[in-house]
Each structure stands twice: as C-alpha cells, then as structure tokens.
Amino acid sequence: MQGVWAMADDENDQFQFPWNKPSRSQSEIDAAEQQIASQIKDVRYIIREYPVEVVVQKYLKGINTDENEIYVPDYQRDLIWPDGHQSRFIESLLIGIPIPFLFVADVSDDDDPDKAGRVEIVDGVQRIRTLADFMTGSLSLSGLKRLAKLNGFTFYDLHPSRQRRFRRATLRLIELTEAVSEEVRREMFDRINSGSVKLEAVEIRRGIQPGPFLDLVTELAADPLLRQLAPISDGLKKRFEYEELVTRFFAFLDRYETYGKGEEGKVVAAFLLKFVADANEHLSEPDSDETIAEMKRQWTQMLSVVKDHFPDGFKKKGPGRKVPRVRFEAIAVGIALAIRDLEADGQGINDLVTDYIPNWLESDEFREWTTSDASNNRSNLTGRLEYVRDKLLGQ
C-alpha cells in the first residue's frame, strides 16, 4: 500500500522512511537519470584557510591598477552592502561567530589570459570589501547592539591586542580550480545567492518596464558594429549584456551628474530602473520620433568614433575577450559627451582630438579610473566619463 509508514518492531531500531512505488515508467526514470548525469558540473576545488590580514592584503595590493591577486569580477561590482550590514558582519567576527566559506576561483589562461592565476571572488565580495574598509580605517561601526560601546569605533580605535587578534582571525575559502569555467562560476554565484537562477538587473527591467525605450535598446543591442567592437562570451549574451551596455550608455549620458543624489542612492540597478521607467514614459509621448532619431544618431556617432580611432574597440589591450562595463561606459559616454560639447560650440565629430588616444588609453590614470573596485561610487563614475571627454576635447 502506498504511503504507509514502515514501523520498527523493536523500539531501538532506527526510523524507516515511508516506501512508495514509483509513479513513472522505467524508461522515464532512466531518461531522467541520464539527464542528471549529463548536467553534473565538474567542479573541482581546494579548501584553503588564510588569516584575515592576508586576504585583505591580497585584495588591496594592486587594486587601483587591476592587478590585485584576489579581485571582484565585473558582474559583481554593482553590489554594495549598506553600513549597517558591514558593521554587523564585523561584530560577528569580534564575538567569534563562525563565518561561512568564501567561494573563489582560480582563473585559467583559456578563460582570461589577462587574469590567469589570479583569484576571482565568486561569493564573498561584500565580506572581503567590509574587512578591507574596516582594517584601513574607512568604516566606522554603527548600529551595533551586542557591542554597543563600539559604535563610532574604527579599527584603529580597538585595543592593540584586539587589533592583532582580529588580523590573525582565519577565513576559510573554497577555491575552484582553473578547470571551472566562467559560466559555471556565474551559475554558482546565482545559486548561492538566491537558491535558484537569479535574474540579472537587465532581465528584471525587461520584465517590469517594457516600452519604447526598451524596444530601442533591443534594436541597438543587435547592432553588428557593437558586437564587433565589444565582443563578449555567449553566456553574457544570453544574460542580455549588450542590452545592459546600451542602457548604461543612455542613462549615464543623460544623468551621470545626478547619479547618487536621488532616492535610489548609489545602487546602479535602482538608478537604471528609474531611468528606464522615465525614458519609457518620455518616448511614449506623441512627438517622441525626433527624440528616438536623436538617440540613434548619438549611438551611431559614438560607435563610428570607436571604430575609426580606438584600435581595440572597447576591449582592453591583450588576448582576452573581456569588455568591462566600466571601460565601455568611460569610452562610450565620454565620446558622446565630447561630441555634445563640440556641437554646442558649432563644431562636430571631426573636431575631436584623436591623435593621442592609444597613449592615454594605456596610461596609469585611465587604468585607475576604469579598474578601481569602487568604480560605481559617484566620484569615480564622473571621473572616468569626464576623463575621456576632456582628452577628446584636447584638455
């Protein structure tokens, strides 16, 4: 009889689970088993344990030139913990509450030659950022309850003996080997953080903010010239990365000076969602055809400048196929801002100063603007866009 609990005669026997006949045919069961076997990921890993101080050093050393050994991947740089979350995490460490494993990944030569041998953070970005902020004195603790007397403290306000103990507290890392692909790492990040495949911000916008602006974004994201100048992986294409780049171009071109000042704060996803909602409403008005034509003109002009004057397109120099969002934003929006300023003075695209582009693209200053982990704070966003604008204006 199905659903009958099997009870043990001897009270000392172990509990036995109920037994049910399968409701599927043997062929269905075999097919399902084959599918499970085919989808099992070959995820090889090593468990490591480092003192907090070592992890923070590996994260901070070389961070401004994108050479830090432990680094935040581009797809996670929009994520920022509020101060309250950061303080509570530090409090947990101080009172000895165990911290879950951090997941990191050894980047292979095939995956990204520029980053080979470095360690990408798959899960744990906010914990490592928080530790770095605290140990460098930039985080003041707030909102603590268990350790209320520490509210307002920085790391350097702690007793010296407590600082030493904090530095040598250990973190456990699961390090995925170089055999684990970027696609698998992204899927792990999604599943760890949501329990299922998490929607990217661009997918959420497509679901809740359909309209004429997103129609325009979809059209421009399919531009063959964009795909030539900004090659990305198939995995990123499936997650609408081109649509994300187009959206960021128009949002920052229009509103970069107000980023971080509105009610959405410095959360990029919220900033973009608000822009998309406003753009959809604006482009639904009767006289929107001229506005859409102007937006297409700005986009086309920008791509033509990249094609004619940027030797590697939006890519970083080297064998990798990576187009970081911050680099795309700097180049694309910087060009459009420069053209806008020239046209306001009665000039045009041919008046851009393009002779020295390869030089400043490889400069330490541009590299710092476009690789800093704090790339989405307001000053860095403004700095990288206006740096490119000013160089193209000869300033």
Short mmCIF file of C-alpha atoms in Angstrom, two decimals:
data_model
loop_
_atom_site.label_atom_id
_atom_site.label_comp_id
_atom_site.label_asym_id
_atom_site.label_seq_id
_atom_site.Cartn_x
_atom_site.Cartn_y
_atom_site.Cartn_z
CA MET A 1 0.00 0.00 0.00
CA GLN A 2 1.44 3.37 -1.00
CA GLY A 3 2.18 5.93 1.68
CA VAL A 4 2.29 3.50 4.61
CA TRP A 5 4.87 4.27 7.24
CA ALA A 6 7.12 1.31 7.97
CA MET A 7 7.29 0.96 11.76
CA ALA A 8 10.06 -0.90 13.52
CA ASP A 9 9.09 -3.77 15.83
CA ASP A 10 12.00 -3.05 18.13
CA GLU A 11 11.85 0.42 19.63
CA ASN A 12 15.65 0.54 19.41
CA ASP A 13 15.60 0.10 15.62
CA GLN A 14 16.23 3.16 13.51
CA PHE A 15 13.36 5.09 11.95
CA GLN A 16 12.49 3.93 8.45
CA PHE A 17 11.20 6.28 5.78
CA PRO A 18 7.91 5.51 4.03
CA TRP A 19 8.08 3.37 0.92
CA ASN A 20 6.19 4.30 -2.26
CA LYS A 21 6.07 2.70 -5.66
CA PRO A 22 7.44 4.97 -8.41
CA SER A 23 4.78 6.83 -10.38
CA ARG A 24 6.94 6.98 -13.53
CA SER A 25 7.83 4.31 -16.04
CA GLN A 26 11.29 2.76 -16.00
CA SER A 27 12.16 4.46 -19.30
CA GLU A 28 11.22 7.87 -17.84
CA ILE A 29 13.31 7.18 -14.77
CA ASP A 30 16.29 6.11 -16.90
CA ALA A 31 15.97 9.21 -19.10
CA ALA A 32 15.83 11.47 -16.05
CA GLU A 33 18.89 9.78 -14.57
CA GLN A 34 20.81 10.29 -17.81
CA GLN A 35 19.90 13.99 -17.81
CA ILE A 36 21.11 14.42 -14.22
CA ALA A 37 24.39 12.70 -15.08
CA SER A 38 24.87 14.91 -18.16
CA GLN A 39 24.32 18.12 -16.17
CA ILE A 40 26.59 17.34 -13.24
CA LYS A 41 29.28 20.02 -13.26
CA ASP A 42 32.89 19.02 -12.91
CA VAL A 43 33.55 21.41 -10.04
CA ARG A 44 36.97 20.69 -8.59
CA TYR A 45 38.12 22.70 -5.61
CA ILE A 46 40.70 23.15 -2.89
CA ILE A 47 39.90 24.25 0.67
CA ARG A 48 42.25 26.96 1.92
CA GLU A 49 42.46 28.90 5.17
CA TYR A 50 44.04 32.34 5.45
CA PRO A 51 44.31 34.96 8.19
CA VAL A 52 42.04 37.96 7.62
CA GLU A 53 45.10 40.16 7.18
CA VAL A 54 46.43 38.04 4.30
CA VAL A 55 43.09 38.01 2.45
CA VAL A 56 42.79 41.80 2.76
CA GLN A 57 46.37 42.31 1.58
CA LYS A 58 45.81 40.12 -1.47
CA TYR A 59 42.65 42.08 -2.21
CA LEU A 60 44.10 45.59 -1.76
CA LYS A 61 47.60 45.23 -3.23
CA GLY A 62 47.33 46.35 -6.86
CA ILE A 63 43.58 47.10 -6.68
CA ASN A 64 43.90 50.51 -8.38
CA THR A 65 45.66 49.02 -11.40
CA ASP A 66 43.52 45.86 -11.56
CA GLU A 67 46.44 43.67 -10.54
CA ASN A 68 45.23 42.53 -7.12
CA GLU A 69 45.52 38.77 -6.64
CA ILE A 70 42.03 38.44 -5.16
CA TYR A 71 39.64 40.58 -7.22
CA VAL A 72 35.96 41.37 -7.69
CA PRO A 73 34.62 40.30 -11.12
CA ASP A 74 32.88 42.91 -13.22
CA TYR A 75 29.45 41.29 -12.84
CA GLN A 76 29.54 41.80 -9.06
CA ARG A 77 30.85 45.36 -8.78
CA ASP A 78 27.36 46.85 -8.54
CA LEU A 79 26.74 45.07 -5.25
CA ILE A 80 27.29 47.19 -2.16
CA TRP A 81 26.40 46.41 1.46
CA PRO A 82 24.97 49.31 3.50
CA ASP A 83 26.94 50.42 6.57
CA GLY A 84 24.63 48.56 8.94
CA HIS A 85 25.31 45.23 7.26
CA GLN A 86 29.04 45.90 7.28
CA SER A 87 29.07 46.75 10.99
CA ARG A 88 27.06 43.69 11.91
CA PHE A 89 29.50 41.48 9.99
CA ILE A 90 32.47 42.97 11.87
CA GLU A 91 30.58 42.49 15.14
CA SER A 92 30.10 38.81 14.27
CA LEU A 93 33.84 38.38 13.79
CA LEU A 94 34.68 40.20 17.01
CA ILE A 95 32.41 37.99 19.13
CA GLY A 96 33.57 34.81 17.42
CA ILE A 97 30.54 33.80 15.35
CA PRO A 98 31.71 31.40 12.60
CA ILE A 99 31.75 32.90 9.10
CA PRO A 100 30.55 30.82 6.13
CA PHE A 101 33.04 29.71 3.50
CA LEU A 102 34.10 32.22 0.86
CA PHE A 103 33.98 30.90 -2.70
CA VAL A 104 36.79 31.98 -5.03
CA ALA A 105 38.07 30.71 -8.37
CA ASP A 106 41.50 30.36 -9.97
CA VAL A 107 41.21 31.99 -13.41
CA SER A 108 42.67 29.92 -16.25
CA ASP A 109 44.73 31.04 -19.24
CA ASP A 110 41.96 29.97 -21.62
CA ASP A 111 39.26 31.82 -19.68
CA ASP A 112 41.07 35.16 -19.45
CA PRO A 113 44.79 35.39 -20.26
CA ASP A 114 44.99 38.83 -18.64
CA LYS A 115 43.83 37.47 -15.29
CA ALA A 116 45.36 33.99 -15.38
CA GLY A 117 46.50 32.82 -11.95
CA ARG A 118 44.54 35.49 -10.13
CA VAL A 119 41.59 34.61 -7.89
CA GLU A 120 38.06 35.77 -8.72
CA ILE A 121 35.61 36.15 -5.85
CA VAL A 122 32.52 34.05 -6.63
CA ASP A 123 30.77 34.53 -3.30
CA GLY A 124 32.08 36.75 -0.51
CA VAL A 125 32.61 40.11 -2.22
CA GLN A 126 30.84 42.08 0.49
CA ARG A 127 32.64 40.31 3.33
CA ILE A 128 36.06 40.97 1.82
CA ARG A 129 35.19 44.58 0.95
CA THR A 130 33.93 45.12 4.50
CA LEU A 131 37.10 43.69 6.01
CA ALA A 132 39.21 45.94 3.78
CA ASP A 133 37.17 49.03 4.67
CA PHE A 134 37.38 48.25 8.37
CA MET A 135 41.08 47.41 8.50
CA THR A 136 42.03 50.54 6.54
CA GLY A 137 40.04 52.75 8.91
CA SER A 138 37.38 53.89 6.41
CA LEU A 139 34.50 52.05 8.12
CA SER A 140 33.13 53.37 11.42
CA LEU A 141 30.97 50.86 13.23
CA SER A 142 27.33 51.79 13.75
CA GLY A 143 24.05 50.28 14.88
CA LEU A 144 25.70 47.57 16.98
CA LYS A 145 23.66 46.01 19.79
CA ARG A 146 25.81 43.24 21.26
CA LEU A 147 28.86 45.54 21.20
CA ALA A 148 27.11 48.89 21.54
CA LYS A 149 30.17 50.52 23.13
CA LEU A 150 31.99 50.08 19.80
CA ASN A 151 29.56 52.28 17.86
CA GLY A 152 31.62 55.03 16.26
CA PHE A 153 34.83 52.99 16.51
CA THR A 154 37.18 52.40 13.61
CA PHE A 155 39.67 49.54 13.54
CA TYR A 156 42.37 51.81 14.96
CA ASP A 157 40.22 52.63 17.99
CA LEU A 158 40.34 48.99 19.13
CA HIS A 159 42.81 47.97 21.81
CA PRO A 160 46.12 46.98 20.12
CA SER A 161 45.80 43.40 21.38
CA ARG A 162 42.31 43.17 19.81
CA GLN A 163 43.67 44.50 16.52
CA ARG A 164 46.28 41.74 16.49
CA ARG A 165 43.69 39.06 17.22
CA PHE A 166 41.41 40.43 14.51
CA ARG A 167 44.20 40.43 11.91
CA ARG A 168 45.01 36.77 12.51
CA ALA A 169 41.42 35.50 12.67
CA THR A 170 41.09 32.98 9.85
CA LEU A 171 38.78 32.80 6.85
CA ARG A 172 38.02 29.56 5.06
CA LEU A 173 37.98 29.65 1.27
CA ILE A 174 36.75 27.10 -1.22
CA GLU A 175 38.96 27.74 -4.24
CA LEU A 176 37.60 26.40 -7.51
CA THR A 177 40.39 25.17 -9.73
CA GLU A 178 41.27 26.67 -13.10
CA ALA A 179 39.27 23.88 -14.79
CA VAL A 180 36.00 25.54 -13.68
CA SER A 181 34.69 27.85 -16.42
CA GLU A 182 33.30 31.37 -16.05
CA GLU A 183 29.83 30.09 -16.95
CA VAL A 184 29.89 27.65 -14.04
CA ARG A 185 31.23 30.34 -11.68
CA ARG A 186 28.38 32.68 -12.60
CA GLU A 187 25.83 29.93 -12.12
CA MET A 188 27.31 29.15 -8.72
CA PHE A 189 27.10 32.82 -7.76
CA ASP A 190 23.43 32.93 -8.78
CA ARG A 191 22.53 29.75 -6.94
CA ILE A 192 24.46 30.58 -3.78
CA ASN A 193 22.80 33.98 -3.54
CA SER A 194 19.25 33.07 -4.46
CA GLY A 195 18.77 29.33 -4.22
CA SER A 196 17.82 29.36 -7.89
CA VAL A 197 18.96 31.15 -11.01
CA LYS A 198 18.88 34.81 -10.07
CA LEU A 199 17.63 37.35 -12.57
CA GLU A 200 20.12 39.96 -13.66
CA ALA A 201 19.01 43.58 -13.25
CA VAL A 202 18.59 43.89 -17.02
CA GLU A 203 16.24 40.88 -17.03
CA ILE A 204 14.18 42.43 -14.23
CA ARG A 205 13.87 45.68 -16.19
CA ARG A 206 12.74 43.77 -19.27
CA GLY A 207 10.06 42.10 -17.19
CA ILE A 208 8.62 45.09 -15.36
CA GLN A 209 9.41 48.05 -17.63
CA PRO A 210 8.57 47.11 -21.22
CA GLY A 211 8.04 50.05 -23.55
CA PRO A 212 9.50 52.14 -26.38
CA PHE A 213 12.87 52.70 -24.69
CA LEU A 214 13.46 49.00 -24.19
CA ASP A 215 12.39 48.44 -27.79
CA LEU A 216 15.11 50.89 -28.83
CA VAL A 217 17.63 49.17 -26.54
CA THR A 218 16.83 45.79 -28.08
CA GLU A 219 17.31 47.20 -31.58
CA LEU A 220 20.66 48.85 -30.80
CA ALA A 221 21.94 45.84 -28.84
CA ALA A 222 21.73 43.83 -32.07
CA ASP A 223 23.97 46.33 -33.90
CA PRO A 224 26.68 44.28 -35.69
CA LEU A 225 29.21 47.05 -35.18
CA LEU A 226 28.65 46.99 -31.41
CA ARG A 227 29.24 43.24 -31.37
CA GLN A 228 32.40 43.65 -33.41
CA LEU A 229 33.81 46.36 -31.15
CA ALA A 230 32.68 44.81 -27.86
CA PRO A 231 32.96 41.01 -28.13
CA ILE A 232 31.59 39.13 -25.11
CA SER A 233 31.05 35.50 -24.16
CA ASP A 234 27.99 33.53 -25.21
CA GLY A 235 26.99 33.28 -21.57
CA LEU A 236 26.90 37.06 -21.24
CA LYS A 237 24.92 37.38 -24.45
CA LYS A 238 22.26 35.08 -23.03
CA ARG A 239 22.06 37.29 -19.94
CA PHE A 240 21.40 40.40 -22.10
CA GLU A 241 24.79 42.03 -21.51
CA TYR A 242 24.56 44.02 -24.76
CA GLU A 243 21.20 45.40 -23.65
CA GLU A 244 22.80 46.34 -20.34
CA LEU A 245 25.60 48.24 -22.10
CA VAL A 246 23.18 50.18 -24.28
CA THR A 247 21.03 51.09 -21.28
CA ARG A 248 24.03 52.31 -19.33
CA PHE A 249 25.17 54.43 -22.28
CA PHE A 250 21.96 56.44 -22.42
CA ALA A 251 21.37 56.55 -18.65
CA PHE A 252 24.82 57.88 -17.79
CA LEU A 253 24.95 60.19 -20.82
CA ASP A 254 21.72 61.78 -19.65
CA ARG A 255 22.09 61.64 -15.85
CA TYR A 256 25.62 60.88 -14.72
CA GLU A 257 25.82 64.21 -12.88
CA THR A 258 22.83 63.29 -10.71
CA TYR A 259 23.88 59.69 -10.03
CA GLY A 260 23.90 59.01 -6.30
CA LYS A 261 21.80 62.08 -5.45
CA GLY A 262 18.31 60.64 -5.96
CA GLU A 263 16.25 58.40 -3.71
CA GLU A 264 17.73 55.34 -5.41
CA GLY A 265 21.12 56.32 -3.96
CA LYS A 266 24.30 54.76 -5.33
CA VAL A 267 22.64 51.49 -6.30
CA VAL A 268 23.25 51.22 -10.04
CA ALA A 269 20.39 48.78 -10.61
CA ALA A 270 17.90 51.18 -8.98
CA PHE A 271 19.36 54.16 -10.87
CA LEU A 272 18.97 52.36 -14.20
CA LEU A 273 15.47 51.12 -13.39
CA LYS A 274 14.34 54.68 -12.64
CA PHE A 275 15.92 55.94 -15.88
CA VAL A 276 14.24 53.19 -17.94
CA ALA A 277 10.84 53.99 -16.42
CA ASP A 278 11.25 57.70 -17.16
CA ALA A 279 12.56 57.04 -20.69
CA ASN A 280 9.67 54.73 -21.50
CA GLU A 281 7.22 57.41 -20.37
CA HIS A 282 9.00 60.16 -22.31
CA LEU A 283 9.25 58.12 -25.51
CA SER A 284 5.54 57.28 -25.31
CA GLU A 285 4.64 60.91 -25.95
CA PRO A 286 3.28 61.87 -29.41
CA ASP A 287 6.38 63.82 -30.52
CA SER A 288 8.89 61.15 -29.50
CA ASP A 289 10.00 60.20 -33.03
CA GLU A 290 12.51 63.05 -33.14
CA THR A 291 13.89 62.08 -29.72
CA ILE A 292 14.37 58.46 -30.78
CA ALA A 293 16.07 59.58 -34.01
CA GLU A 294 18.44 61.78 -31.98
CA MET A 295 19.28 58.93 -29.62
CA LYS A 296 20.07 56.69 -32.58
CA ARG A 297 22.27 59.42 -34.04
CA GLN A 298 24.22 59.75 -30.79
CA TRP A 299 24.69 55.99 -30.65
CA THR A 300 25.81 55.70 -34.26
CA GLN A 301 28.26 58.61 -33.97
CA MET A 302 29.79 57.13 -30.85
CA LEU A 303 30.33 53.72 -32.45
CA SER A 304 31.84 55.30 -35.56
CA VAL A 305 34.43 57.13 -33.42
CA VAL A 306 35.36 53.90 -31.66
CA LYS A 307 35.64 52.08 -34.97
CA ASP A 308 37.83 54.75 -36.57
CA HIS A 309 40.07 55.75 -33.67
CA PHE A 310 40.17 53.07 -30.94
CA PRO A 311 42.45 50.25 -32.17
CA ASP A 312 40.98 47.55 -29.92
CA GLY A 313 37.43 48.83 -29.81
CA PHE A 314 36.13 48.66 -26.25
CA LYS A 315 38.43 45.77 -25.35
CA LYS A 316 41.42 46.03 -23.12
CA LYS A 317 44.68 45.54 -24.96
CA GLY A 318 45.80 41.91 -24.95
CA PRO A 319 44.48 38.46 -25.86
CA GLY A 320 41.46 38.46 -23.54
CA ARG A 321 37.89 38.90 -24.79
CA LYS A 322 36.74 40.95 -21.85
CA VAL A 323 34.87 44.24 -22.15
CA PRO A 324 34.40 45.52 -18.59
CA ARG A 325 31.30 47.63 -18.14
CA VAL A 326 33.27 50.49 -16.59
CA ARG A 327 35.61 50.63 -19.58
CA PHE A 328 32.68 50.58 -22.00
CA GLU A 329 30.95 53.38 -20.06
CA ALA A 330 34.07 55.53 -19.93
CA ILE A 331 34.75 55.28 -23.65
CA ALA A 332 31.19 55.33 -24.98
CA VAL A 333 29.74 58.05 -22.75
CA GLY A 334 32.97 60.08 -22.79
CA ILE A 335 32.86 60.21 -26.60
CA ALA A 336 29.19 61.24 -26.64
CA LEU A 337 29.80 63.96 -24.03
CA ALA A 338 32.70 65.36 -26.07
CA ILE A 339 30.61 65.43 -29.25
CA ARG A 340 27.78 67.12 -27.37
CA ASP A 341 30.13 69.89 -26.15
CA LEU A 342 31.58 70.39 -29.63
CA GLU A 343 28.15 70.64 -31.23
CA ALA A 344 27.10 73.20 -28.63
CA ASP A 345 30.01 75.33 -29.89
CA GLY A 346 29.09 74.91 -33.55
CA GLN A 347 31.69 72.21 -34.21
CA GLY A 348 31.33 68.50 -34.88
CA ILE A 349 32.70 64.99 -34.72
CA ASN A 350 35.66 65.82 -36.97
CA ASP A 351 36.94 68.27 -34.36
CA LEU A 352 37.60 65.56 -31.77
CA VAL A 353 41.27 65.30 -30.72
CA THR A 354 42.06 61.70 -31.65
CA ASP A 355 45.85 61.74 -32.19
CA TYR A 356 46.81 60.58 -28.73
CA ILE A 357 44.07 58.04 -27.96
CA PRO A 358 46.40 54.96 -27.75
CA ASN A 359 48.66 56.85 -25.33
CA TRP A 360 46.05 57.84 -22.77
CA LEU A 361 44.17 54.55 -23.09
CA GLU A 362 47.29 52.83 -21.76
CA SER A 363 48.01 55.47 -19.13
CA ASP A 364 48.02 54.67 -15.42
CA GLU A 365 45.40 57.36 -14.89
CA PHE A 366 42.86 55.81 -17.28
CA ARG A 367 43.60 52.35 -15.92
CA GLU A 368 42.90 53.55 -12.40
CA TRP A 369 39.65 55.22 -13.41
CA THR A 370 38.40 52.03 -15.07
CA THR A 371 39.67 49.27 -12.79
CA SER A 372 39.09 50.54 -9.27
CA ASP A 373 36.84 48.25 -7.24
CA ALA A 374 34.98 51.33 -6.06
CA SER A 375 34.11 52.02 -9.70
CA ASN A 376 30.47 52.79 -9.01
CA ASN A 377 30.90 55.50 -6.44
CA ARG A 378 29.89 58.88 -7.76
CA SER A 379 33.36 60.45 -7.99
CA ASN A 380 34.78 57.51 -9.94
CA LEU A 381 31.86 57.43 -12.36
CA THR A 382 32.16 61.16 -13.01
CA GLY A 383 35.93 60.95 -13.18
CA ARG A 384 36.16 58.25 -15.84
CA LEU A 385 33.48 59.76 -18.09
CA GLU A 386 34.91 63.26 -17.94
CA TYR A 387 38.48 61.99 -18.33
CA VAL A 388 37.65 60.57 -21.77
CA ARG A 389 35.55 63.61 -22.67
CA ASP A 390 38.34 66.02 -21.77
CA LYS A 391 41.01 64.05 -23.63
CA LEU A 392 38.90 64.07 -26.78
CA LEU A 393 38.41 67.82 -26.39
CA GLY A 394 42.17 68.32 -26.09
CA GLN A 395 42.00 69.40 -22.47
#
